[in-house]
C-alpha cells in the first residue's frame, strides 16, 4: 500500500500469484494459497532457531537444545503423542537465530553458532563440542571450500577453521576489516564470502594463498550495507538482504555477483519506514512448485513480507492470531529440505513442521487465513452503482467432514478508498463436488471510491481466478 490509500489499496495476504502460461487459459493469472504446515514433531519447550539437512540427517536448534529429527514421521495437525526428537546437546542462546553449516562427507561435521559461541557436532561420534577459541566470538557461521567461517560482528573479525576440521581454529587465521570504517555486521556464503557492513560490503574469494586462503576480490567492494544482520539469504543464484547505506535504510537488494540491484518497491519501502525496528528482521528462502520465495520477517513489528523471485512480486504472508483477531509475523520459518520434504520450525514455539501446498492449516493446527483486496474502482470520482459482484474462485473443494465442509468466503466493502469498511457478508464456495456454485453478492449499493475485500479462512485449497462486476456509472 502506498502513502495514500486513495492511490493504491491492493493487499494480498497468504496468497501467491502465478501466471497462466497457456495462451488459451481462462485467465491470465491466478492466486493460490501459501503452503500450509502440519506438525512432524515437537520439543518440550523453546522456539525454533536453526535448521539443517546434511549428510542425509536433519538437525534443529530449538531453544537451547540441539535435536536430531527422524525421517519417517507422519505429519498431522497435532503431531505424535509424544516427542520423537533425539536430543544431541545444549547450546547457548540469545535473541539471535542459530546458524548451522556442514562440511559434507569429507569432514562429517556440523558447525553451529548460537549465543555468540561456536560448536561442532561430530556426525560419526554423535557428540557436540563447544569451541573454546570461539567463546563469545561467533555471531554467525558459514562454510566455503572446506573451511568453516565464524564472523565476530563485535570486532569485525572473520575467523577461519583448519581445513575440514571445525574443532581446530588457529588464532592466527583470521581476517579483519580494513577497507572501510563501518563494521562488518553480517556474512553469507554463495560461492564467495559476502561480508556485509553497516554501510558498505566486501566480497572475498578462495585465492588458495597461504597462510590465509581468502582474499578480497578486485571487484568486491559494494556500496551497500546491511540493516538487519540475519536478513541475508541465498535466493536462487543471488544473495538477498535488507539493505542500508550511509544515506538511509529500508530497501531490499540482491546481488548475483558484484553489482547490487534494488528489488523492493516504493510501497514496500514506505511500509518499512513505518516500522520502529528493522534490525531484528530474519530472512528465509525456499523453492516450491517452480517458485523461489524469500521471506523477510520483522519480529518486533509482527509482519512478514515475501518476494516471489520467479514472478518478481511482493505479497504478505502472516500467521493469524484468533485471540487478537490480527495478522502477525509468519511463524513457519528456518526452512530445510529434508528427506524430500519441506521442513520448517516455529518462530514462537517448539514444533517441527512439514510444509506442503496440500496442507491448509497454519502452526499448531490454527486457521490459515487469507485475504485479497483488489484495487479501488473509480470513474472521475463520480458515483458508481453496483448490482452484482462475483468472485471467480474454484468451487466444490470442500472437505468431507468438519472444518471446511461448506467453505465460506466473506466480503466487505469500503466507500472511502479502504479507510473504513462495512459489515462482512458470507457466501458458500461449494461443498465437495458442488462445481457449479457461483460466489456472488447482489444489490451491492453505490460508491465513489469503492473497494472490496475478500477473506478466506476455511482449511481448503483456495484458488482465486478473477472477479466480475455488474455496474452502472452515475453522472455526479
CSV table of C-alpha atoms in Angstrom, one decimal:
chain,number,residue,atom,x,y,z
A,1,UNK,CA,0.0,0.0,0.0
A,2,UNK,CA,1.3,3.5,-0.9
A,3,UNK,CA,1.4,6.6,1.3
A,4,UNK,CA,-2.1,7.5,0.1
A,5,UNK,CA,-4.7,4.8,0.4
A,6,UNK,CA,-6.5,6.6,-2.5
A,7,UNK,CA,-3.6,5.9,-4.8
A,8,UNK,CA,-3.5,2.1,-4.2
A,9,UNK,CA,-5.4,-0.1,-1.9
A,10,UNK,CA,-4.3,-3.5,-3.1
A,11,UNK,CA,-3.3,-6.0,-0.4
A,12,UNK,CA,-2.6,-9.7,-0.7
A,13,UNK,CA,-2.1,-11.9,2.4
A,14,UNK,CA,-1.2,-15.6,2.4
A,15,UNK,CA,-1.6,-16.0,-1.4
A,16,UNK,CA,1.0,-16.0,-4.2
A,17,UNK,CA,0.5,-15.2,-7.8
A,18,UNK,CA,1.1,-17.5,-10.7
A,19,UNK,CA,0.8,-16.7,-14.4
A,20,UNK,CA,-1.3,-19.0,-16.6
A,21,UNK,CA,1.2,-19.9,-19.2
A,22,UNK,CA,-1.3,-21.2,-21.8
A,23,UNK,CA,-2.3,-18.6,-24.3
A,24,UNK,CA,-5.8,-20.0,-24.2
A,25,UNK,CA,-6.2,-20.1,-20.4
A,26,UNK,CA,-9.4,-19.0,-18.7
A,27,UNK,CA,-7.5,-16.1,-17.0
A,28,UNK,CA,-4.1,-14.5,-17.3
A,29,UNK,CA,-3.1,-15.3,-13.7
A,30,UNK,CA,-4.3,-16.9,-10.5
A,31,UNK,CA,-3.9,-16.6,-6.8
A,32,UNK,CA,-3.0,-19.7,-4.9
A,33,UNK,CA,-2.9,-20.2,-1.2
A,34,UNK,CA,0.5,-20.1,0.5
A,35,UNK,CA,1.6,-23.6,1.6
A,36,UNK,CA,0.3,-24.7,5.0
A,37,UNK,CA,2.0,-26.8,7.7
A,38,UNK,CA,1.3,-29.9,9.7
A,39,UNK,CA,3.3,-30.9,12.8
A,40,UNK,CA,6.0,-33.5,12.4
A,41,UNK,CA,7.4,-33.4,16.0
A,42,UNK,CA,7.9,-31.1,18.9
A,43,UNK,CA,10.4,-30.3,21.7
A,44,UNK,CA,9.5,-29.8,25.3
A,45,UNK,CA,10.0,-26.1,25.2
A,46,UNK,CA,11.7,-23.2,23.4
A,47,UNK,CA,11.3,-21.8,19.9
A,48,UNK,CA,12.9,-22.6,16.6
A,49,UNK,CA,16.3,-21.0,16.0
A,50,UNK,CA,18.2,-23.1,13.4
A,51,UNK,CA,17.8,-25.9,10.9
A,52,UNK,CA,20.0,-28.0,8.6
A,53,UNK,CA,19.8,-31.1,6.5
A,54,UNK,CA,23.3,-32.5,5.8
A,55,UNK,CA,24.8,-35.9,5.1
A,56,UNK,CA,21.3,-37.4,5.0
A,57,UNK,CA,20.4,-36.3,8.5
A,58,UNK,CA,18.2,-33.5,9.8
A,59,UNK,CA,19.1,-31.3,12.9
A,60,UNK,CA,17.3,-28.4,14.5
A,61,UNK,CA,18.1,-26.0,17.3
A,62,UNK,CA,15.0,-25.3,19.5
A,63,UNK,CA,15.7,-23.0,22.4
A,64,UNK,CA,19.0,-24.2,23.9
A,65,UNK,CA,18.8,-27.7,22.6
A,66,UNK,CA,20.2,-29.4,19.5
A,67,UNK,CA,17.9,-32.2,18.3
A,68,UNK,CA,18.0,-34.7,15.5
A,69,UNK,CA,14.8,-35.3,13.6
A,70,UNK,CA,13.8,-38.7,12.4
A,71,UNK,CA,13.0,-39.3,8.7
A,72,UNK,CA,9.8,-41.5,9.0
A,73,UNK,CA,7.5,-39.2,10.9
A,74,UNK,CA,3.9,-38.8,9.7
A,75,UNK,CA,2.7,-35.1,9.8
A,76,UNK,CA,-0.6,-34.3,11.3
A,77,UNK,CA,-2.4,-31.4,12.9
A,78,UNK,CA,-1.3,-32.4,16.4
A,79,UNK,CA,1.8,-34.4,15.6
A,80,UNK,CA,2.9,-37.6,17.5
A,81,UNK,CA,1.5,-38.3,21.0
A,82,UNK,CA,5.0,-37.8,22.5
A,83,UNK,CA,8.2,-36.2,21.3
A,84,UNK,CA,10.3,-38.4,19.0
A,85,UNK,CA,13.2,-35.9,18.7
A,86,UNK,CA,16.6,-37.1,19.8
A,87,UNK,CA,18.5,-34.6,22.0
A,88,UNK,CA,22.1,-34.2,20.9
A,89,UNK,CA,23.4,-31.4,23.2
A,90,UNK,CA,23.0,-28.0,24.7
A,91,UNK,CA,24.0,-24.6,23.2
A,92,UNK,CA,23.9,-21.0,24.5
A,93,UNK,CA,21.1,-18.8,23.4
A,94,UNK,CA,20.4,-15.1,22.8
A,95,UNK,CA,17.9,-13.1,20.8
A,96,UNK,CA,19.6,-14.1,17.5
A,97,UNK,CA,18.9,-17.2,15.4
A,98,UNK,CA,21.4,-20.1,15.4
A,99,UNK,CA,23.4,-20.8,12.2
A,100,UNK,CA,24.3,-24.3,11.1
A,101,UNK,CA,26.7,-25.4,8.3
A,102,UNK,CA,28.0,-28.8,7.3
A,103,UNK,CA,31.3,-29.8,5.7
A,104,UNK,CA,30.0,-32.9,4.0
A,105,UNK,CA,31.3,-36.4,4.0
A,106,UNK,CA,34.9,-35.3,3.9
A,107,UNK,CA,34.6,-33.7,7.4
A,108,UNK,CA,31.5,-35.2,8.7
A,109,UNK,CA,30.8,-32.2,11.0
A,110,UNK,CA,28.2,-29.5,11.6
A,111,UNK,CA,29.4,-26.1,12.7
A,112,UNK,CA,26.8,-24.3,14.9
A,113,UNK,CA,26.8,-20.7,16.2
A,114,UNK,CA,24.4,-19.9,19.0
A,115,UNK,CA,24.5,-17.2,21.7
A,116,UNK,CA,27.8,-15.9,20.2
A,117,UNK,CA,29.5,-19.2,20.8
A,118,UNK,CA,30.7,-21.9,18.3
A,119,UNK,CA,30.1,-25.6,18.5
A,120,UNK,CA,30.9,-28.6,16.4
A,121,UNK,CA,28.8,-31.7,16.1
A,122,UNK,CA,30.6,-34.9,15.1
A,123,UNK,CA,28.3,-36.9,12.8
A,124,UNK,CA,30.3,-40.1,13.4
A,125,UNK,CA,30.6,-40.0,17.2
A,126,UNK,CA,27.3,-38.1,17.7
A,127,UNK,CA,29.0,-35.7,20.1
A,128,UNK,CA,28.6,-31.9,20.4
A,129,UNK,CA,31.8,-29.9,21.4
A,130,UNK,CA,32.0,-26.3,22.4
A,131,UNK,CA,34.9,-24.5,20.6
A,132,UNK,CA,36.8,-22.7,23.4
A,133,UNK,CA,38.6,-20.5,20.9
A,134,UNK,CA,35.3,-19.0,19.7
A,135,UNK,CA,33.7,-18.4,23.0
A,136,UNK,CA,31.9,-15.0,22.6
A,137,UNK,CA,33.3,-14.6,19.1
A,138,UNK,CA,30.8,-16.4,16.8
A,139,UNK,CA,27.9,-14.2,15.8
A,140,UNK,CA,27.2,-16.3,12.8
A,141,UNK,CA,28.9,-19.1,10.7
A,142,UNK,CA,29.5,-20.1,7.2
A,143,UNK,CA,31.4,-22.7,5.1
A,144,UNK,CA,33.4,-22.4,1.9
A,145,UNK,CA,35.8,-24.9,0.2
A,146,UNK,CA,36.5,-27.0,3.2
A,147,UNK,CA,36.8,-24.2,5.8
A,148,UNK,CA,34.3,-23.2,8.4
A,149,UNK,CA,34.0,-19.5,9.0
A,150,UNK,CA,32.9,-17.5,12.1
A,151,UNK,CA,32.1,-13.8,12.0
A,152,UNK,CA,32.5,-11.9,15.2
A,153,UNK,CA,30.5,-8.8,14.4
A,154,UNK,CA,31.6,-7.1,17.7
A,155,UNK,CA,35.2,-6.8,16.4
A,156,UNK,CA,34.6,-7.1,12.6
A,157,UNK,CA,36.8,-10.3,12.6
A,158,UNK,CA,36.3,-13.4,10.4
A,159,UNK,CA,37.8,-16.5,12.0
A,160,UNK,CA,38.9,-19.4,9.8
A,161,UNK,CA,39.0,-23.1,10.8
A,162,UNK,CA,41.5,-25.7,9.8
A,163,UNK,CA,40.7,-27.4,6.5
A,164,UNK,CA,37.8,-29.9,7.1
A,165,UNK,CA,38.2,-29.6,10.8
A,166,UNK,CA,35.8,-27.4,12.7
A,167,UNK,CA,37.3,-28.3,16.1
A,168,UNK,CA,40.6,-26.5,15.3
A,169,UNK,CA,40.8,-22.7,14.9
A,170,UNK,CA,44.3,-21.3,14.7
A,171,UNK,CA,44.4,-18.0,16.5
A,172,UNK,CA,46.5,-16.6,13.6
A,173,UNK,CA,43.9,-17.5,11.0
A,174,UNK,CA,41.6,-14.5,10.8
A,175,UNK,CA,40.6,-11.5,8.6
A,176,UNK,CA,39.8,-8.1,9.9
A,177,UNK,CA,38.1,-5.2,8.1
A,178,UNK,CA,40.5,-2.6,6.8
A,179,UNK,CA,38.8,-1.5,3.6
A,180,UNK,CA,36.2,0.8,5.2
A,181,UNK,CA,35.4,2.2,8.6
A,182,UNK,CA,31.9,0.7,9.0
A,183,UNK,CA,32.0,-2.7,10.8
A,184,UNK,CA,31.0,-6.0,9.3
A,185,UNK,CA,27.6,-6.9,10.8
A,186,UNK,CA,26.7,-9.9,8.7
A,187,UNK,CA,28.1,-12.7,6.5
A,188,UNK,CA,26.7,-15.1,3.9
A,189,UNK,CA,28.4,-17.5,1.6
A,190,UNK,CA,27.4,-18.0,-2.1
A,191,UNK,CA,30.4,-19.2,-4.0
A,192,UNK,CA,32.1,-16.1,-2.4
A,193,UNK,CA,32.1,-14.8,1.1
A,194,UNK,CA,29.9,-11.7,1.4
A,195,UNK,CA,31.0,-9.7,4.4
A,196,UNK,CA,28.3,-7.1,4.8
A,197,UNK,CA,29.0,-3.9,6.7
A,198,UNK,CA,26.5,-1.4,8.2
A,199,UNK,CA,27.1,0.9,5.2
A,200,UNK,CA,29.3,-0.9,2.6
A,201,UNK,CA,30.2,-4.5,2.0
A,202,UNK,CA,33.0,-6.7,0.6
A,203,UNK,CA,33.2,-9.9,-1.4
A,204,UNK,CA,36.1,-12.3,-0.6
A,205,UNK,CA,37.1,-15.4,-2.6
A,206,UNK,CA,39.3,-18.5,-2.1
A,207,UNK,CA,42.6,-17.5,-3.7
A,208,UNK,CA,44.4,-20.6,-2.5
A,209,UNK,CA,47.0,-18.4,-0.8
A,210,UNK,CA,49.0,-19.2,2.4
A,211,UNK,CA,48.6,-18.9,5.3
A,212,UNK,CA,45.2,-17.1,4.7
A,213,UNK,CA,43.4,-18.8,1.8
A,214,UNK,CA,41.0,-15.9,1.2
A,215,UNK,CA,41.5,-12.5,-0.5
A,216,UNK,CA,39.3,-9.5,-1.2
A,217,UNK,CA,38.0,-9.8,-4.8
A,218,UNK,CA,39.2,-7.0,-7.1
A,219,UNK,CA,35.6,-6.2,-7.9
A,220,UNK,CA,34.4,-7.0,-4.4
A,221,UNK,CA,33.7,-3.5,-2.9
A,222,UNK,CA,29.9,-2.9,-2.7
A,223,UNK,CA,28.4,0.4,-1.8
A,224,UNK,CA,25.6,-1.2,0.0
A,225,UNK,CA,25.5,-2.3,3.6
A,226,UNK,CA,23.1,-4.4,5.7
A,227,UNK,CA,20.4,-3.1,8.0
A,228,UNK,CA,19.4,-6.5,9.6
A,229,UNK,CA,22.3,-9.0,10.2
A,230,UNK,CA,20.1,-12.1,9.8
A,231,UNK,CA,18.2,-11.0,6.8
A,232,UNK,CA,20.7,-12.2,4.1
A,233,UNK,CA,19.7,-15.4,2.3
A,234,UNK,CA,20.7,-17.2,-0.9
A,235,UNK,CA,17.7,-16.9,-3.2
A,236,UNK,CA,18.2,-18.8,-6.4
A,237,UNK,CA,21.6,-17.7,-7.6
A,238,UNK,CA,21.6,-14.4,-5.8
A,239,UNK,CA,22.1,-13.1,-2.3
A,240,UNK,CA,19.2,-11.0,-1.0
A,241,UNK,CA,19.2,-8.9,2.1
A,242,UNK,CA,17.7,-5.8,3.8
A,243,UNK,CA,20.0,-3.0,2.7
A,244,UNK,CA,21.4,0.0,4.4
A,245,UNK,CA,23.8,2.8,3.2
A,246,UNK,CA,25.3,5.9,4.7
A,247,UNK,CA,22.3,7.7,3.3
A,248,UNK,CA,19.5,5.6,4.7
A,249,UNK,CA,17.9,2.2,5.1
A,250,UNK,CA,14.7,0.2,4.4
A,251,UNK,CA,15.4,-1.2,0.9
A,252,UNK,CA,15.7,-4.8,-0.1
A,253,UNK,CA,18.6,-5.6,-2.5
A,254,UNK,CA,20.1,-8.5,-4.2
A,255,UNK,CA,23.4,-9.3,-5.9
A,256,UNK,CA,24.1,-12.1,-8.3
A,257,UNK,CA,27.8,-11.2,-8.1
A,258,UNK,CA,29.3,-7.8,-7.7
A,259,UNK,CA,26.5,-5.5,-8.7
A,260,UNK,CA,23.7,-4.6,-6.3
A,261,UNK,CA,20.1,-4.3,-7.6
A,262,UNK,CA,17.1,-2.9,-5.8
A,263,UNK,CA,14.2,-5.3,-5.6
A,264,UNK,CA,11.9,-3.6,-3.2
A,265,UNK,CA,9.1,-1.2,-4.3
A,266,UNK,CA,8.2,2.3,-3.2
A,267,UNK,CA,5.2,0.9,-1.3
A,268,UNK,CA,7.3,-1.6,0.5
A,269,UNK,CA,9.9,1.0,1.5
A,270,UNK,CA,7.0,3.2,2.8
A,271,UNK,CA,5.8,0.2,4.9
A,272,UNK,CA,9.3,-0.4,6.2
A,273,UNK,CA,9.6,3.3,7.1
A,274,UNK,CA,6.6,2.9,9.5
A,275,UNK,CA,8.3,0.1,11.4
A,276,UNK,CA,10.1,1.0,14.6
A,277,UNK,CA,12.9,-1.6,14.4
A,278,UNK,CA,14.3,-3.1,11.2
A,279,UNK,CA,17.4,-4.7,12.7
A,280,UNK,CA,15.5,-7.8,14.0
A,281,UNK,CA,14.4,-8.9,10.6
A,282,UNK,CA,15.1,-12.5,9.7
A,283,UNK,CA,15.4,-13.8,6.1
A,284,UNK,CA,14.5,-17.3,4.9
A,285,UNK,CA,14.0,-18.9,1.5
A,286,UNK,CA,12.7,-22.0,-0.2
A,287,UNK,CA,11.6,-23.3,-3.6
A,288,UNK,CA,8.2,-24.7,-4.2
A,289,UNK,CA,6.2,-25.6,-7.4
A,290,UNK,CA,8.5,-23.7,-9.6
A,291,UNK,CA,8.6,-20.6,-7.4
A,292,UNK,CA,11.5,-19.3,-5.4
A,293,UNK,CA,10.4,-17.4,-2.3
A,294,UNK,CA,12.3,-15.0,0.0
A,295,UNK,CA,10.6,-14.3,3.3
A,296,UNK,CA,11.5,-11.2,5.4
A,297,UNK,CA,10.1,-11.3,8.9
A,298,UNK,CA,10.2,-8.3,11.2
A,299,UNK,CA,9.9,-9.7,14.7
A,300,UNK,CA,9.0,-6.6,16.8
A,301,UNK,CA,6.7,-5.3,14.1
A,302,UNK,CA,4.9,-8.7,13.8
A,303,UNK,CA,4.9,-8.6,10.0
A,304,UNK,CA,6.3,-10.7,7.1
A,305,UNK,CA,6.8,-9.7,3.5
A,306,UNK,CA,7.5,-12.2,0.8
A,307,UNK,CA,9.3,-11.7,-2.5
A,308,UNK,CA,8.4,-14.3,-5.2
A,309,UNK,CA,11.7,-14.1,-7.2
A,310,UNK,CA,10.1,-16.1,-10.0
A,311,UNK,CA,7.2,-13.7,-10.5
A,312,UNK,CA,9.1,-10.6,-9.1
A,313,UNK,CA,6.1,-9.8,-6.9
A,314,UNK,CA,5.8,-8.9,-3.2
A,315,UNK,CA,3.0,-10.1,-1.0
A,316,UNK,CA,2.3,-10.5,2.7
A,317,UNK,CA,2.4,-13.9,4.5
A,318,UNK,CA,1.2,-14.0,8.1
A,319,UNK,CA,0.0,-16.2,10.9
A,320,UNK,CA,-3.5,-15.3,12.0
A,321,UNK,CA,-4.0,-14.9,15.8
A,322,UNK,CA,-7.7,-15.7,16.6
A,323,UNK,CA,-7.3,-14.2,20.1
A,324,UNK,CA,-6.3,-10.8,18.9
A,325,UNK,CA,-8.0,-11.0,15.6
A,326,UNK,CA,-4.9,-9.8,13.8
A,327,UNK,CA,-2.3,-11.0,11.3
A,328,UNK,CA,1.1,-11.5,13.0
A,329,UNK,CA,4.6,-12.4,11.9
A,330,UNK,CA,4.8,-15.6,9.9
A,331,UNK,CA,5.7,-18.4,12.3
A,332,UNK,CA,6.8,-21.2,10.0
A,333,UNK,CA,10.5,-20.3,9.4
A,334,UNK,CA,14.0,-21.7,9.2
A,335,UNK,CA,13.4,-23.9,6.1
A,336,UNK,CA,15.3,-27.1,5.3
A,337,UNK,CA,14.6,-29.5,2.5
A,338,UNK,CA,15.0,-32.8,4.4
A,339,UNK,CA,14.2,-36.3,3.2
A,340,UNK,CA,12.4,-34.9,0.1
A,341,UNK,CA,10.1,-32.8,2.3
A,342,UNK,CA,9.9,-29.1,3.1
A,343,UNK,CA,10.5,-28.9,6.9
A,344,UNK,CA,10.0,-25.7,9.0
A,345,UNK,CA,10.4,-24.6,12.6
A,346,UNK,CA,8.1,-22.5,14.7
A,347,UNK,CA,9.3,-19.0,15.3
A,348,UNK,CA,7.4,-18.8,18.6
A,349,UNK,CA,7.1,-22.5,19.7
A,350,UNK,CA,8.9,-25.8,19.9
A,351,UNK,CA,7.3,-27.6,16.9
A,352,UNK,CA,8.8,-29.0,13.8
A,353,UNK,CA,6.5,-28.8,10.7
A,354,UNK,CA,6.2,-30.2,7.3
A,355,UNK,CA,5.2,-27.7,4.7
A,356,UNK,CA,3.2,-28.5,1.6
A,357,UNK,CA,0.8,-26.9,-0.9
A,358,UNK,CA,-1.6,-29.7,0.0
A,359,UNK,CA,-1.9,-28.6,3.7
A,360,UNK,CA,-4.4,-25.9,4.6
A,361,UNK,CA,-3.6,-25.3,8.3
A,362,UNK,CA,-1.1,-22.9,10.0
A,363,UNK,CA,1.0,-23.5,13.1
A,364,UNK,CA,-0.5,-25.6,15.9
A,365,UNK,CA,-3.4,-26.5,13.6
A,366,UNK,CA,-4.7,-22.9,13.6
A,367,UNK,CA,-6.5,-21.3,10.7
A,368,UNK,CA,-4.6,-20.2,7.6
A,369,UNK,CA,-6.5,-17.0,7.0
A,370,UNK,CA,-6.1,-15.5,3.5
A,371,UNK,CA,-7.2,-12.1,2.3
A,372,UNK,CA,-7.3,-10.3,-1.1
A,373,UNK,CA,-8.1,-6.6,-1.5
A,374,UNK,CA,-8.3,-5.6,-5.2
A,375,UNK,CA,-7.8,-2.0,-6.4
A,376,UNK,CA,-10.3,0.7,-5.9
A,377,UNK,CA,-12.9,1.3,-8.6
A,378,UNK,CA,-13.3,5.0,-9.6
A,379,UNK,CA,-14.7,6.9,-12.6
A,380,UNK,CA,-13.6,10.6,-12.2
A,381,UNK,CA,-14.8,10.4,-8.5
A,382,UNK,CA,-18.4,10.0,-9.7
A,383,UNK,CA,-20.9,7.6,-8.1
A,384,UNK,CA,-21.0,4.1,-9.4
A,385,UNK,CA,-23.9,1.7,-8.8
A,386,UNK,CA,-23.1,-2.0,-8.2
A,387,UNK,CA,-25.8,-4.5,-8.9
A,388,UNK,CA,-23.6,-7.6,-8.6
A,389,UNK,CA,-20.1,-8.8,-7.8
A,390,UNK,CA,-19.0,-12.4,-8.5
A,391,UNK,CA,-15.8,-13.9,-7.2
A,392,UNK,CA,-14.5,-16.4,-9.7
A,393,UNK,CA,-12.8,-19.0,-7.4
A,394,UNK,CA,-12.6,-22.7,-8.0
A,395,UNK,CA,-15.8,-24.1,-6.3
A,396,UNK,CA,-16.6,-27.5,-4.9
A,397,UNK,CA,-13.3,-28.1,-3.0
A,398,UNK,CA,-14.9,-28.5,0.5
A,399,UNK,CA,-13.7,-31.2,2.9
A,400,UNK,CA,-15.8,-34.3,3.5
A,401,UNK,CA,-16.4,-33.5,7.2
A,402,UNK,CA,-15.5,-31.0,9.8
A,403,UNK,CA,-14.0,-27.6,9.2
A,404,UNK,CA,-14.3,-26.6,5.6
A,405,UNK,CA,-17.1,-29.0,4.8
A,406,UNK,CA,-19.0,-25.9,3.5
A,407,UNK,CA,-16.2,-23.4,2.9
A,408,UNK,CA,-17.3,-19.7,3.2
A,409,UNK,CA,-16.0,-16.5,1.7
A,410,UNK,CA,-16.6,-13.2,3.4
A,411,UNK,CA,-16.8,-9.9,1.5
A,412,UNK,CA,-16.9,-6.4,2.9
A,413,UNK,CA,-16.8,-3.1,1.1
A,414,UNK,CA,-15.3,0.4,1.6
A,415,UNK,CA,-16.6,3.6,0.0
A,416,UNK,CA,-13.7,5.8,1.1
A,417,UNK,CA,-10.7,4.1,-0.6
A,418,UNK,CA,-10.1,1.5,2.1
A,419,UNK,CA,-10.1,3.7,5.2
A,420,UNK,CA,-13.2,2.1,6.8
A,421,UNK,CA,-15.3,-1.0,5.9
A,422,UNK,CA,-18.8,-2.1,6.3
A,423,UNK,CA,-20.1,-5.4,7.7
A,424,UNK,CA,-18.9,-8.8,6.4
A,425,UNK,CA,-21.3,-10.8,4.2
A,426,UNK,CA,-20.6,-14.6,3.7
A,427,UNK,CA,-21.2,-16.8,0.7
A,428,UNK,CA,-20.6,-20.6,0.2
A,429,UNK,CA,-17.8,-21.7,-2.1
A,430,UNK,CA,-19.5,-25.1,-2.5
A,431,UNK,CA,-19.3,-28.3,-0.7
A,432,UNK,CA,-17.2,-31.1,-2.1
A,433,UNK,CA,-18.3,-31.8,-5.7
A,434,UNK,CA,-20.6,-28.7,-6.0
A,435,UNK,CA,-18.7,-27.5,-9.0
A,436,UNK,CA,-21.5,-25.2,-10.3
A,437,UNK,CA,-21.7,-22.9,-7.3
A,438,UNK,CA,-21.4,-19.2,-8.1
A,439,UNK,CA,-19.9,-17.0,-5.4
A,440,UNK,CA,-21.8,-13.8,-5.9
A,441,UNK,CA,-23.3,-10.8,-4.0
A,442,UNK,CA,-26.3,-8.8,-5.3
A,443,UNK,CA,-27.5,-5.3,-4.7
A,444,UNK,CA,-24.1,-4.0,-3.6
A,445,UNK,CA,-25.0,-0.3,-3.4
A,446,UNK,CA,-23.1,2.6,-4.7
A,447,UNK,CA,-19.9,4.5,-4.0
A,448,UNK,CA,-17.3,6.9,-5.5
A,449,UNK,CA,-14.2,5.2,-4.1
A,450,UNK,CA,-15.3,1.6,-3.7
A,451,UNK,CA,-13.0,-1.2,-2.9
A,452,UNK,CA,-14.0,-4.8,-1.9
A,453,UNK,CA,-12.2,-7.1,0.4
A,454,UNK,CA,-12.4,-10.9,0.4
A,455,UNK,CA,-11.3,-13.2,3.3
A,456,UNK,CA,-10.9,-17.0,3.3
A,457,UNK,CA,-10.4,-18.9,6.5
A,458,UNK,CA,-11.7,-22.4,6.0
A,459,UNK,CA,-9.0,-25.2,5.6
A,460,UNK,CA,-9.4,-25.8,1.9
A,461,UNK,CA,-7.2,-25.1,-1.1
A,462,UNK,CA,-8.4,-21.7,-2.3
A,463,UNK,CA,-7.7,-20.8,-5.9
A,464,UNK,CA,-8.8,-17.4,-7.0
A,465,UNK,CA,-9.0,-16.7,-10.7
A,466,UNK,CA,-10.9,-13.5,-11.2
A,467,UNK,CA,-13.8,-11.3,-10.2
A,468,UNK,CA,-16.7,-9.8,-12.2
A,469,UNK,CA,-18.8,-6.7,-11.6
A,470,UNK,CA,-22.1,-5.6,-13.0
A,471,UNK,CA,-22.2,-1.8,-12.5
A,472,UNK,CA,-23.8,1.4,-13.8
A,473,UNK,CA,-21.8,4.7,-13.8
A,474,UNK,CA,-23.5,7.7,-12.3
A,475,UNK,CA,-23.4,11.3,-13.5
A,476,UNK,CA,-22.2,13.1,-10.5
